[in-house]
Amino acid sequence: MRRISEVGAAVIGTGFIGTVHVEQLRRIGVRVRGVLGSSPERGQARADALGVERAYESLDALLDDPSVEVVHVTSPNHLHVPQARRILEAGRHVVCEKPLAMAASDSAGLVDLAARSGLVNAVNFNIRFYPIHQHVRELVAAGGLGDVRFVTGHYFQDWLLLQTDWNWRLEPDKGGTLRAVGDIGSHWLDLATFLTGQPVTSVMADLTTFIAQREEPRGPVETFSTERSSDTVERAMATEDTASILLRFANGARGSMAVSQISAGRKNSLQWEIDGSVGSAAWDSETPDHLWLGHRGQPNEILMRDPGLMGAAGRAAAALPAGHVEGFGDTFGALFRAIYADVLSGRPSDRPPYATFADGHDEVLVGDAIAESSRNGRWVDVERTPAGAATQPLETRA
Ligand SMILES: NC(=O)c1ccc[n+]([C@@H]2O[C@H](COP(=O)([O-])OP(=O)(O)OC[C@H]3O[C@@H](n4cnc5c(N)ncnc54)[C@H](O)[C@@H]3O)[C@@H](O)[C@H]2O)c1
């Protein structure tokens, strides 16, 4: 068996989350061979700052580097599909940021391509990899909450509250026509299905744009930046600031999700609660090492993340002993350990614990149904067509 330090990776995108990818790849022992930025100059500046040996001039140059076996895509949303496609066609494993695509018509072909390639394909739904979430998935699957009946929660942020807040996510051609739902609601939806094992089958959505005009700075803006430019252009907004969504799941469970990027004071607040026929469970991203377990006939419990008190999956995702709080960055390490176990064996395992392109496509299908529901003011079923059905190997695979 090869060692993980023999595997080379490259990261496309050197912004907020590309930096986290570089750091967490190093943490698990993967060699980061180089990065690709939006321009050779910016890529070089970020490579220097991160201590990465090479800044590629182009995606062609990156794919010409034989030491790169895995490519991480952390560029803005509109680049995910074309870049992931070229990476698979060049015979490299791929880890793509969420959302996999801006519309399901784009991701369907990618699922098919990934299946035919036999290569590892992952979508970076890192929130699955809080150890508590790995534990809850096992707990629910083993019937620990009884039948899942009601799944509720929210994902709120405040960084787009002001009319002067700007980011590429506000431009539909870069971020997609579904904004708050695509950007952060996608995490909640993937997580709800991961924890319960139940796909979303129908949605009823109300999407609202409260800030109809925004000030776009003439210069570049970093994600989560607090600097404000006075040299701006006014832009009309069509994408949603908030979403209220009713959900129906495959087993008959019901639920609701609220999403907002304009909730003052909520920096990055994801909460969920699952109510089953025997008990309930709930989690809050601001106390990520705590799991609330609700009972009818006995006092409620708090499970503090503890490798000694969790199931096998929770133990595997935990990096630190109990009481030493693990957070957002640690989830990437746990997720990458699972993905690179498959990279070392050369192909995806039968039922990977991480989100595959098929899972990422499924979340985009739910997003498409949410957009249609809000447009038409009615319940919409999620239309699942067989994807990844083709079995022919990729002729272009290296
Ligand atoms: N999993 C998570 O928790 C999480 C968190 C944040 C962002 N994301 C996702 O990561 C992606 C990037 O988000 P971000 O917040 O890091 O944005 P960002 O603006 O901070 O970074 C984007 C980077 O992509 C680079 N880029 C732009 N065009 C490029 C091109 N043609 N080739 C190569 N690089 C290019 C930019 O220079 C920048 O470095 C988005 O798809 C977003 O949804 C995921």
CSV table of C-alpha atoms and ligand atoms in Angstrom, one decimal:
chain,number,residue,atom,x,y,z
A,1,MET,CA,0.0,0.0,0.0
A,2,ARG,CA,1.3,3.5,-0.9
A,3,ARG,CA,1.8,6.1,1.7
A,4,ILE,CA,-0.3,9.3,1.7
A,5,SER,CA,2.9,11.4,1.5
A,6,GLU,CA,3.5,9.9,-2.0
A,7,VAL,CA,0.2,11.4,-3.3
A,8,GLY,CA,0.5,14.8,-5.0
A,9,ALA,CA,-2.4,17.3,-5.1
A,10,ALA,CA,-3.1,20.7,-6.7
A,11,VAL,CA,-5.6,23.4,-5.6
A,12,ILE,CA,-7.5,25.6,-8.1
A,13,GLY,CA,-8.6,28.9,-6.4
A,14,THR,CA,-6.5,30.6,-3.7
A,15,GLY,CA,-9.2,32.5,-1.8
A,16,PHE,CA,-11.0,31.9,1.5
A,17,ILE,CA,-11.6,28.2,1.1
A,18,GLY,CA,-8.7,27.3,-1.2
A,19,THR,CA,-6.4,28.3,1.6
A,20,VAL,CA,-8.3,25.9,4.0
A,21,HIS,CA,-7.8,23.1,1.4
A,22,VAL,CA,-4.1,23.7,1.2
A,23,GLU,CA,-3.7,23.8,5.0
A,24,GLN,CA,-5.8,20.7,5.7
A,25,LEU,CA,-4.2,18.6,2.8
A,26,ARG,CA,-0.8,19.3,4.5
A,27,ARG,CA,-2.3,18.3,7.8
A,28,ILE,CA,-3.1,14.8,6.6
A,29,GLY,CA,0.3,14.4,4.8
A,30,VAL,CA,-0.6,15.0,1.2
A,31,ARG,CA,2.0,16.9,-0.9
A,32,VAL,CA,0.5,20.1,-2.3
A,33,ARG,CA,2.4,20.5,-5.6
A,34,GLY,CA,0.9,23.8,-6.7
A,35,VAL,CA,-2.0,26.2,-6.9
A,36,LEU,CA,-3.8,27.9,-9.8
A,37,GLY,CA,-5.2,31.4,-9.2
A,38,SER,CA,-7.3,33.7,-11.3
A,39,SER,CA,-4.1,35.1,-12.9
A,40,PRO,CA,-0.5,33.9,-12.9
A,41,GLU,CA,0.5,36.9,-10.7
A,42,ARG,CA,-2.2,36.3,-8.1
A,43,GLY,CA,-1.5,32.6,-8.1
A,44,GLN,CA,2.2,33.3,-7.5
A,45,ALA,CA,1.5,35.8,-4.7
A,46,ARG,CA,-0.7,33.2,-2.9
A,47,ALA,CA,1.7,30.4,-3.5
A,48,ASP,CA,4.4,32.5,-1.9
A,49,ALA,CA,2.2,33.4,1.1
A,50,LEU,CA,1.2,29.7,1.6
A,51,GLY,CA,4.7,28.3,1.0
A,52,VAL,CA,3.5,26.2,-2.0
A,53,GLU,CA,6.3,25.4,-4.4
A,54,ARG,CA,4.5,26.1,-7.7
A,55,ALA,CA,1.9,28.5,-9.1
A,56,TYR,CA,0.6,27.1,-12.4
A,57,GLU,CA,0.0,29.5,-15.3
A,58,SER,CA,-3.1,27.7,-16.5
A,59,LEU,CA,-5.2,24.6,-16.0
A,60,ASP,CA,-3.3,23.1,-19.0
A,61,ALA,CA,0.0,23.6,-17.1
A,62,LEU,CA,-1.5,22.1,-14.0
A,63,LEU,CA,-2.8,19.0,-15.8
A,64,ASP,CA,0.6,18.6,-17.6
A,65,ASP,CA,2.2,18.1,-14.2
A,66,PRO,CA,2.5,14.3,-13.8
A,67,SER,CA,3.1,14.6,-10.0
A,68,VAL,CA,-0.5,15.8,-9.5
A,69,GLU,CA,-3.0,12.9,-8.9
A,70,VAL,CA,-5.8,14.8,-7.3
A,71,VAL,CA,-7.2,18.3,-8.1
A,72,HIS,CA,-9.2,20.3,-5.7
A,73,VAL,CA,-11.6,22.9,-7.3
A,74,THR,CA,-12.2,25.9,-5.0
A,75,SER,CA,-13.0,28.5,-7.7
A,76,PRO,CA,-16.3,30.4,-8.0
A,77,ASN,CA,-19.4,28.3,-8.7
A,78,HIS,CA,-19.6,28.8,-12.5
A,79,LEU,CA,-16.2,27.2,-13.0
A,80,HIS,CA,-16.9,24.0,-11.1
A,81,VAL,CA,-18.4,22.0,-14.0
A,82,PRO,CA,-16.0,23.0,-16.8
A,83,GLN,CA,-12.9,22.6,-14.5
A,84,ALA,CA,-14.1,19.3,-13.0
A,85,ARG,CA,-14.8,18.0,-16.5
A,86,ARG,CA,-11.3,18.7,-17.7
A,87,ILE,CA,-9.7,17.2,-14.6
A,88,LEU,CA,-11.7,13.9,-15.1
A,89,GLU,CA,-10.9,13.8,-18.8
A,90,ALA,CA,-7.2,14.2,-17.9
A,91,GLY,CA,-7.5,11.1,-15.6
A,92,ARG,CA,-7.2,12.8,-12.3
A,93,HIS,CA,-9.2,12.3,-9.1
A,94,VAL,CA,-11.3,15.4,-8.3
A,95,VAL,CA,-12.6,17.1,-5.1
A,96,CYS,CA,-15.0,19.9,-6.0
A,97,GLU,CA,-16.4,22.6,-3.8
A,98,LYS,CA,-20.2,23.0,-3.4
A,99,PRO,CA,-22.5,23.6,-5.0
A,100,LEU,CA,-21.4,21.1,-7.7
A,101,ALA,CA,-23.2,23.1,-10.4
A,102,MET,CA,-25.5,26.1,-10.8
A,103,ALA,CA,-28.2,23.9,-12.5
A,104,ALA,CA,-28.8,20.2,-12.6
A,105,SER,CA,-28.6,20.2,-16.4
A,106,ASP,CA,-24.9,21.0,-16.0
A,107,SER,CA,-24.1,18.4,-13.2
A,108,ALA,CA,-26.0,15.5,-14.8
A,109,GLY,CA,-23.3,15.0,-17.5
A,110,LEU,CA,-20.6,15.3,-14.9
A,111,VAL,CA,-22.0,12.4,-12.8
A,112,ASP,CA,-22.0,10.3,-15.9
A,113,LEU,CA,-18.5,11.2,-16.8
A,114,ALA,CA,-17.3,10.6,-13.2
A,115,ALA,CA,-18.9,7.1,-13.1
A,116,ARG,CA,-17.3,6.1,-16.5
A,117,SER,CA,-13.9,7.4,-15.4
A,118,GLY,CA,-13.6,5.1,-12.4
A,119,LEU,CA,-11.9,8.0,-10.6
A,120,VAL,CA,-12.6,9.3,-7.1
A,121,ASN,CA,-15.1,12.2,-7.3
A,122,ALA,CA,-16.1,14.1,-4.2
A,123,VAL,CA,-18.1,17.2,-3.4
A,124,ASN,CA,-16.8,19.2,-0.5
A,125,PHE,CA,-19.8,19.0,1.9
A,126,ASN,CA,-17.4,19.2,4.8
A,127,ILE,CA,-20.2,19.7,7.4
A,128,ARG,CA,-21.0,16.0,7.3
A,129,PHE,CA,-17.6,15.5,8.9
A,130,TYR,CA,-18.1,17.1,12.2
A,131,PRO,CA,-17.6,13.9,14.4
A,132,ILE,CA,-21.0,14.5,16.0
A,133,HIS,CA,-22.6,14.3,12.6
A,134,GLN,CA,-20.9,11.0,11.7
A,135,HIS,CA,-22.1,9.7,15.1
A,136,VAL,CA,-25.7,10.9,14.5
A,137,ARG,CA,-25.9,9.2,11.1
A,138,GLU,CA,-25.1,5.9,12.7
A,139,LEU,CA,-27.5,6.6,15.6
A,140,VAL,CA,-30.4,7.3,13.3
A,141,ALA,CA,-29.6,4.4,11.0
A,142,ALA,CA,-29.6,2.0,14.0
A,143,GLY,CA,-33.1,3.3,15.0
A,144,GLY,CA,-31.8,5.3,18.0
A,145,LEU,CA,-34.4,8.0,17.4
A,146,GLY,CA,-37.1,5.7,16.1
A,147,ASP,CA,-38.8,6.7,12.8
A,148,VAL,CA,-37.7,10.1,11.6
A,149,ARG,CA,-40.7,12.3,11.5
A,150,PHE,CA,-39.8,16.0,11.6
A,151,VAL,CA,-36.5,17.7,10.4
A,152,THR,CA,-36.1,21.4,11.0
A,153,GLY,CA,-33.5,24.1,11.1
A,154,HIS,CA,-31.7,27.0,9.6
A,155,TYR,CA,-28.5,28.3,8.1
A,156,PHE,CA,-28.1,32.1,8.8
A,157,GLN,CA,-25.2,34.5,8.1
A,158,ASP,CA,-25.0,38.3,8.2
A,159,TRP,CA,-22.2,39.2,5.9
A,160,LEU,CA,-24.5,40.3,3.1
A,161,LEU,CA,-26.8,42.4,5.3
A,162,LEU,CA,-25.7,45.9,4.0
A,163,GLN,CA,-26.4,47.4,0.6
A,164,THR,CA,-22.6,48.0,0.4
A,165,ASP,CA,-21.7,44.3,1.0
A,166,TRP,CA,-20.4,42.8,-2.3
A,167,ASN,CA,-19.1,39.4,-3.5
A,168,TRP,CA,-19.1,37.4,-6.7
A,169,ARG,CA,-21.9,35.3,-5.2
A,170,LEU,CA,-24.2,38.2,-5.9
A,171,GLU,CA,-23.6,37.9,-9.7
A,172,PRO,CA,-25.9,35.2,-11.1
A,173,ASP,CA,-23.4,34.3,-13.9
A,174,LYS,CA,-20.7,33.5,-11.3
A,175,GLY,CA,-22.7,32.3,-8.3
A,176,GLY,CA,-25.9,31.0,-9.9
A,177,THR,CA,-29.5,32.3,-9.9
A,178,LEU,CA,-30.1,30.5,-6.6
A,179,ARG,CA,-27.8,32.4,-4.2
A,180,ALA,CA,-28.4,31.9,-0.4
A,181,VAL,CA,-29.9,28.5,-1.0
A,182,GLY,CA,-27.1,27.4,-3.4
A,183,ASP,CA,-24.3,28.9,-1.2
A,184,ILE,CA,-25.3,27.7,2.3
A,185,GLY,CA,-28.7,26.1,2.0
A,186,SER,CA,-26.9,23.4,0.0
A,187,HIS,CA,-24.9,22.4,3.1
A,188,TRP,CA,-28.1,22.1,5.2
A,189,LEU,CA,-29.9,20.1,2.6
A,190,ASP,CA,-27.0,17.7,2.0
A,191,LEU,CA,-26.6,17.3,5.8
A,192,ALA,CA,-30.3,16.6,6.4
A,193,THR,CA,-30.3,13.7,3.9
A,194,PHE,CA,-26.9,12.5,5.2
A,195,LEU,CA,-28.1,12.4,8.8
A,196,THR,CA,-31.5,10.9,8.2
A,197,GLY,CA,-30.7,8.7,5.1
A,198,GLN,CA,-33.8,10.3,3.5
A,199,PRO,CA,-33.8,12.1,0.2
A,200,VAL,CA,-36.0,15.3,-0.1
A,201,THR,CA,-38.8,14.4,-2.5
A,202,SER,CA,-40.9,17.7,-2.6
A,203,VAL,CA,-40.5,21.3,-1.7
A,204,MET,CA,-42.6,24.4,-1.2
A,205,ALA,CA,-40.3,27.5,-1.2
A,206,ASP,CA,-40.6,31.2,-0.7
A,207,LEU,CA,-37.5,33.1,-1.8
A,208,THR,CA,-37.1,36.8,-1.1
A,209,THR,CA,-34.8,39.6,-2.2
A,210,PHE,CA,-34.9,42.4,0.4
A,211,ILE,CA,-32.0,44.4,-1.0
A,212,ALA,CA,-33.0,45.2,-4.5
A,213,GLN,CA,-30.0,47.4,-5.3
A,214,ARG,CA,-26.4,46.9,-4.2
A,215,GLU,CA,-23.2,48.9,-4.6
A,216,GLU,CA,-20.5,47.0,-6.5
A,217,PRO,CA,-17.0,48.2,-5.9
A,218,ARG,CA,-15.0,48.8,-9.1
A,219,GLY,CA,-12.0,46.9,-7.7
A,220,PRO,CA,-11.8,43.2,-6.5
A,221,VAL,CA,-13.4,42.1,-3.2
A,222,GLU,CA,-12.2,39.2,-0.9
A,223,THR,CA,-14.9,36.9,0.5
A,224,PHE,CA,-15.9,37.9,4.0
A,225,SER,CA,-13.9,41.2,3.6
A,226,THR,CA,-15.0,44.1,5.8
A,227,GLU,CA,-13.2,46.8,3.7
A,228,ARG,CA,-15.6,49.1,1.9
A,229,SER,CA,-14.9,51.0,-1.4
A,230,SER,CA,-16.4,54.4,-2.1
A,231,ASP,CA,-15.9,53.9,-5.8
A,232,THR,CA,-19.0,51.8,-6.7
A,233,VAL,CA,-21.6,51.0,-9.4
A,234,GLU,CA,-25.2,50.4,-8.5
A,235,ARG,CA,-26.4,46.9,-9.4
A,236,ALA,CA,-30.0,45.5,-9.4
A,237,MET,CA,-30.3,42.3,-7.4
A,238,ALA,CA,-32.5,39.3,-8.4
A,239,THR,CA,-31.1,36.5,-6.2
A,240,GLU,CA,-32.6,35.7,-2.8
A,241,ASP,CA,-31.4,37.1,0.5
A,242,THR,CA,-33.6,34.7,2.4
A,243,ALA,CA,-35.6,31.5,1.9
A,244,SER,CA,-38.3,29.7,3.8
A,245,ILE,CA,-38.8,26.2,2.6
A,246,LEU,CA,-41.1,23.3,3.5
A,247,LEU,CA,-39.8,19.8,2.8
A,248,ARG,CA,-41.1,16.3,2.4
A,249,PHE,CA,-38.8,13.4,2.7
A,250,ALA,CA,-38.9,9.9,1.0
A,251,ASN,CA,-40.1,8.1,4.2
A,252,GLY,CA,-43.0,10.6,4.7
A,253,ALA,CA,-41.1,12.8,7.2
A,254,ARG,CA,-41.8,16.5,7.0
A,255,GLY,CA,-39.5,19.4,7.6
A,256,SER,CA,-38.6,23.1,7.1
A,257,MET,CA,-35.4,25.0,6.5
A,258,ALA,CA,-34.8,28.7,6.7
A,259,VAL,CA,-31.8,30.3,5.0
A,260,SER,CA,-30.6,33.9,5.3
A,261,GLN,CA,-27.5,35.9,4.5
A,262,ILE,CA,-28.9,39.1,6.1
A,263,SER,CA,-29.4,38.0,9.8
A,264,ALA,CA,-27.5,40.5,11.9
A,265,GLY,CA,-25.3,38.8,14.5
A,266,ARG,CA,-25.5,35.4,12.9
A,267,LYS,CA,-22.0,35.0,11.5
A,268,ASN,CA,-22.3,31.3,10.4
A,269,SER,CA,-25.1,29.7,12.3
A,270,LEU,CA,-26.3,26.3,11.1
A,271,GLN,CA,-28.8,24.5,13.4
A,272,TRP,CA,-30.9,21.3,12.9
A,273,GLU,CA,-33.3,19.2,14.9
A,274,ILE,CA,-34.5,15.7,14.1
A,275,ASP,CA,-37.6,14.5,15.9
A,276,GLY,CA,-38.2,10.8,15.8
A,277,SER,CA,-40.9,8.5,17.2
A,278,VAL,CA,-38.6,7.5,20.2
A,279,GLY,CA,-36.4,10.6,20.7
A,280,SER,CA,-34.9,13.7,19.3
A,281,ALA,CA,-31.5,15.1,18.5
A,282,ALA,CA,-30.3,18.7,17.8
A,283,TRP,CA,-27.1,20.5,17.0
A,284,ASP,CA,-25.8,24.1,16.7
A,285,SER,CA,-22.7,24.9,14.7
A,286,GLU,CA,-21.7,27.5,17.4
A,287,THR,CA,-21.2,24.6,19.9
A,288,PRO,CA,-20.1,22.0,17.4
A,289,ASP,CA,-18.8,19.5,20.0
A,290,HIS,CA,-22.3,19.2,21.7
A,291,LEU,CA,-25.1,17.0,20.7
A,292,TRP,CA,-28.5,17.5,22.4
A,293,LEU,CA,-30.5,14.3,22.8
A,294,GLY,CA,-34.2,14.8,23.7
A,295,HIS,CA,-36.3,12.3,25.7
A,296,ARG,CA,-39.9,12.1,26.7
A,297,GLY,CA,-39.7,9.9,29.8
A,298,GLN,CA,-36.2,10.7,31.2
A,299,PRO,CA,-34.0,13.8,31.5
A,300,ASN,CA,-32.5,15.1,28.3
A,301,GLU,CA,-28.8,14.5,27.6
A,302,ILE,CA,-25.8,16.4,26.1
A,303,LEU,CA,-23.2,14.2,24.5
A,304,MET,CA,-19.9,16.1,24.4
A,305,ARG,CA,-17.8,14.9,21.5
A,306,ASP,CA,-15.7,12.0,22.9
A,307,PRO,CA,-14.1,9.3,20.8
A,308,GLY,CA,-14.8,6.9,23.7
A,309,LEU,CA,-18.5,7.6,23.7
A,310,MET,CA,-19.3,7.7,20.0
A,311,GLY,CA,-19.8,5.0,17.4
A,312,ALA,CA,-17.1,3.9,14.9
A,313,ALA,CA,-17.8,6.7,12.4
A,314,GLY,CA,-17.7,9.4,15.0
A,315,ARG,CA,-14.5,8.0,16.4
A,316,ALA,CA,-12.9,7.9,12.9
A,317,ALA,CA,-13.7,11.5,12.3
A,318,ALA,CA,-12.4,12.8,15.6
A,319,ALA,CA,-8.8,14.1,15.7
A,320,LEU,CA,-8.6,15.3,19.3
A,321,PRO,CA,-9.5,13.9,22.7
A,322,ALA,CA,-12.8,15.0,24.3
A,323,GLY,CA,-12.9,18.5,25.7
A,324,HIS,CA,-10.4,19.9,23.1
A,325,VAL,CA,-13.0,21.5,20.8
A,326,GLU,CA,-12.9,20.6,17.1
A,327,GLY,CA,-14.3,23.1,14.6
A,328,PHE,CA,-14.8,24.0,11.0
A,329,GLY,CA,-11.2,23.6,9.8
A,330,ASP,CA,-11.0,20.1,11.4
A,331,THR,CA,-13.9,18.9,9.3
A,332,PHE,CA,-11.8,19.3,6.2
A,333,GLY,CA,-9.1,17.1,7.6
A,334,ALA,CA,-11.6,14.3,8.5
A,335,LEU,CA,-13.3,14.6,5.1
A,336,PHE,CA,-9.9,14.5,3.2
A,337,ARG,CA,-8.8,11.4,5.2
A,338,ALA,CA,-11.9,9.6,3.9
A,339,ILE,CA,-11.4,10.8,0.3
A,340,TYR,CA,-7.7,10.0,0.2
A,341,ALA,CA,-8.3,6.5,1.6
A,342,ASP,CA,-10.1,5.9,-1.8
A,343,VAL,CA,-7.4,7.8,-3.7
A,344,LEU,CA,-4.8,5.4,-2.2
A,345,SER,CA,-6.8,2.4,-3.4
A,346,GLY,CA,-7.2,4.0,-6.8
A,347,ARG,CA,-11.0,4.2,-7.1
A,348,PRO,CA,-14.1,5.2,-5.1
A,349,SER,CA,-15.3,2.7,-2.5
A,350,ASP,CA,-18.8,1.1,-2.9
A,351,ARG,CA,-20.6,3.5,-0.5
A,352,PRO,CA,-18.3,6.4,0.3
A,353,PRO,CA,-19.0,8.4,3.5
A,354,TYR,CA,-18.2,11.6,1.7
A,355,ALA,CA,-20.5,13.2,-0.9
A,356,THR,CA,-19.9,12.0,-4.4
A,357,PHE,CA,-20.8,13.8,-7.6
A,358,ALA,CA,-24.0,11.8,-7.6
A,359,ASP,CA,-24.8,13.3,-4.2
A,360,GLY,CA,-23.8,16.8,-5.3
A,361,HIS,CA,-26.1,16.5,-8.4
A,362,ASP,CA,-28.9,15.3,-6.2
A,363,GLU,CA,-28.6,18.4,-4.0
A,364,VAL,CA,-28.6,20.6,-7.2
A,365,LEU,CA,-31.8,18.8,-8.3
A,366,VAL,CA,-33.4,19.8,-5.0
A,367,GLY,CA,-32.2,23.4,-5.6
A,368,ASP,CA,-33.8,23.4,-9.0
A,369,ALA,CA,-37.1,22.3,-7.5
A,370,ILE,CA,-36.8,25.0,-4.8
A,371,ALA,CA,-36.3,27.7,-7.5
A,372,GLU,CA,-39.3,26.4,-9.5
A,373,SER,CA,-41.5,26.3,-6.5
A,374,SER,CA,-40.7,29.8,-5.5
A,375,ARG,CA,-41.3,31.0,-9.1
A,376,ASN,CA,-44.7,29.3,-9.4
A,377,GLY,CA,-45.9,29.5,-5.8
A,378,ARG,CA,-46.6,25.7,-5.4
A,379,TRP,CA,-45.3,22.4,-4.2
A,380,VAL,CA,-42.7,20.9,-6.7
A,381,ASP,CA,-41.5,17.3,-6.7
A,382,VAL,CA,-37.7,16.7,-7.1
A,383,GLU,CA,-37.3,15.2,-10.6
A,384,ARG,CA,-34.7,12.4,-10.3
A,385,THR,CA,-33.5,11.0,-13.6
A,386,PRO,CA,-31.0,8.1,-13.7
A,387,ALA,CA,-27.5,9.6,-13.7
A,388,GLY,CA,-24.2,7.8,-13.9
A,389,ALA,CA,-25.9,4.9,-15.7
A,390,ALA,CA,-23.3,4.6,-18.5
A,391,THR,CA,-20.7,1.9,-18.0
A,392,GLN,CA,-18.2,2.5,-20.8
A,393,PRO,CA,-14.7,3.4,-19.6
A,394,LEU,CA,-13.5,6.9,-20.5
A,395,GLU,CA,-11.4,6.7,-23.7
A,396,THR,CA,-9.5,9.9,-22.7
A,397,ARG,CA,-8.4,8.5,-19.3
A,398,ALA,CA,-4.7,8.7,-18.9
B,1,LIG,N1,-17.3,24.0,2.0
B,1,LIG,C1,-17.4,25.2,2.5
B,1,LIG,O1,-17.6,25.3,3.7
B,1,LIG,C2,-17.1,26.4,1.7
B,1,LIG,C3,-16.9,27.6,2.3
B,1,LIG,C4,-16.6,28.7,1.5
B,1,LIG,C5,-16.7,28.6,0.1
B,1,LIG,N2,-17.0,27.4,-0.5
B,1,LIG,C6,-17.1,27.3,-1.9
B,1,LIG,O2,-15.7,27.5,-2.5
B,1,LIG,C7,-15.8,28.2,-3.7
B,1,LIG,C8,-14.9,29.4,-3.5
B,1,LIG,O3,-15.4,30.3,-2.5
B,1,LIG,P1,-14.5,31.3,-1.7
B,1,LIG,O4,-15.3,31.8,-0.5
B,1,LIG,O5,-13.2,30.7,-1.4
B,1,LIG,O6,-14.3,32.4,-2.7
B,1,LIG,P2,-13.1,33.4,-2.9
B,1,LIG,O7,-13.6,34.6,-3.7
B,1,LIG,O8,-12.5,33.8,-1.5
B,1,LIG,O9,-12.0,32.6,-3.7
B,1,LIG,C9,-12.2,32.2,-5.0
B,1,LIG,C10,-10.9,32.0,-5.7
B,1,LIG,O10,-11.0,31.5,-7.0
B,1,LIG,C11,-10.0,32.2,-7.8
B,1,LIG,N3,-10.4,32.2,-9.2
B,1,LIG,C12,-11.3,33.0,-9.9
B,1,LIG,N4,-11.4,32.6,-11.2
B,1,LIG,C13,-10.5,31.6,-11.3
B,1,LIG,C14,-10.0,30.8,-12.4
B,1,LIG,N5,-10.5,31.0,-13.7
B,1,LIG,N6,-9.1,29.9,-12.2
B,1,LIG,C15,-8.6,29.7,-11.0
B,1,LIG,N7,-8.9,30.4,-9.9
B,1,LIG,C16,-9.9,31.3,-10.1
B,1,LIG,C17,-10.0,33.7,-7.2
B,1,LIG,O11,-8.9,34.3,-7.5
B,1,LIG,C18,-10.1,33.3,-5.7
B,1,LIG,O12,-8.8,33.0,-5.2
B,1,LIG,C19,-17.2,28.5,-3.9
B,1,LIG,O13,-17.7,27.6,-4.8
B,1,LIG,C20,-17.9,28.3,-2.6
B,1,LIG,O14,-19.3,27.9,-2.7
B,1,LIG,C21,-17.2,26.3,0.3
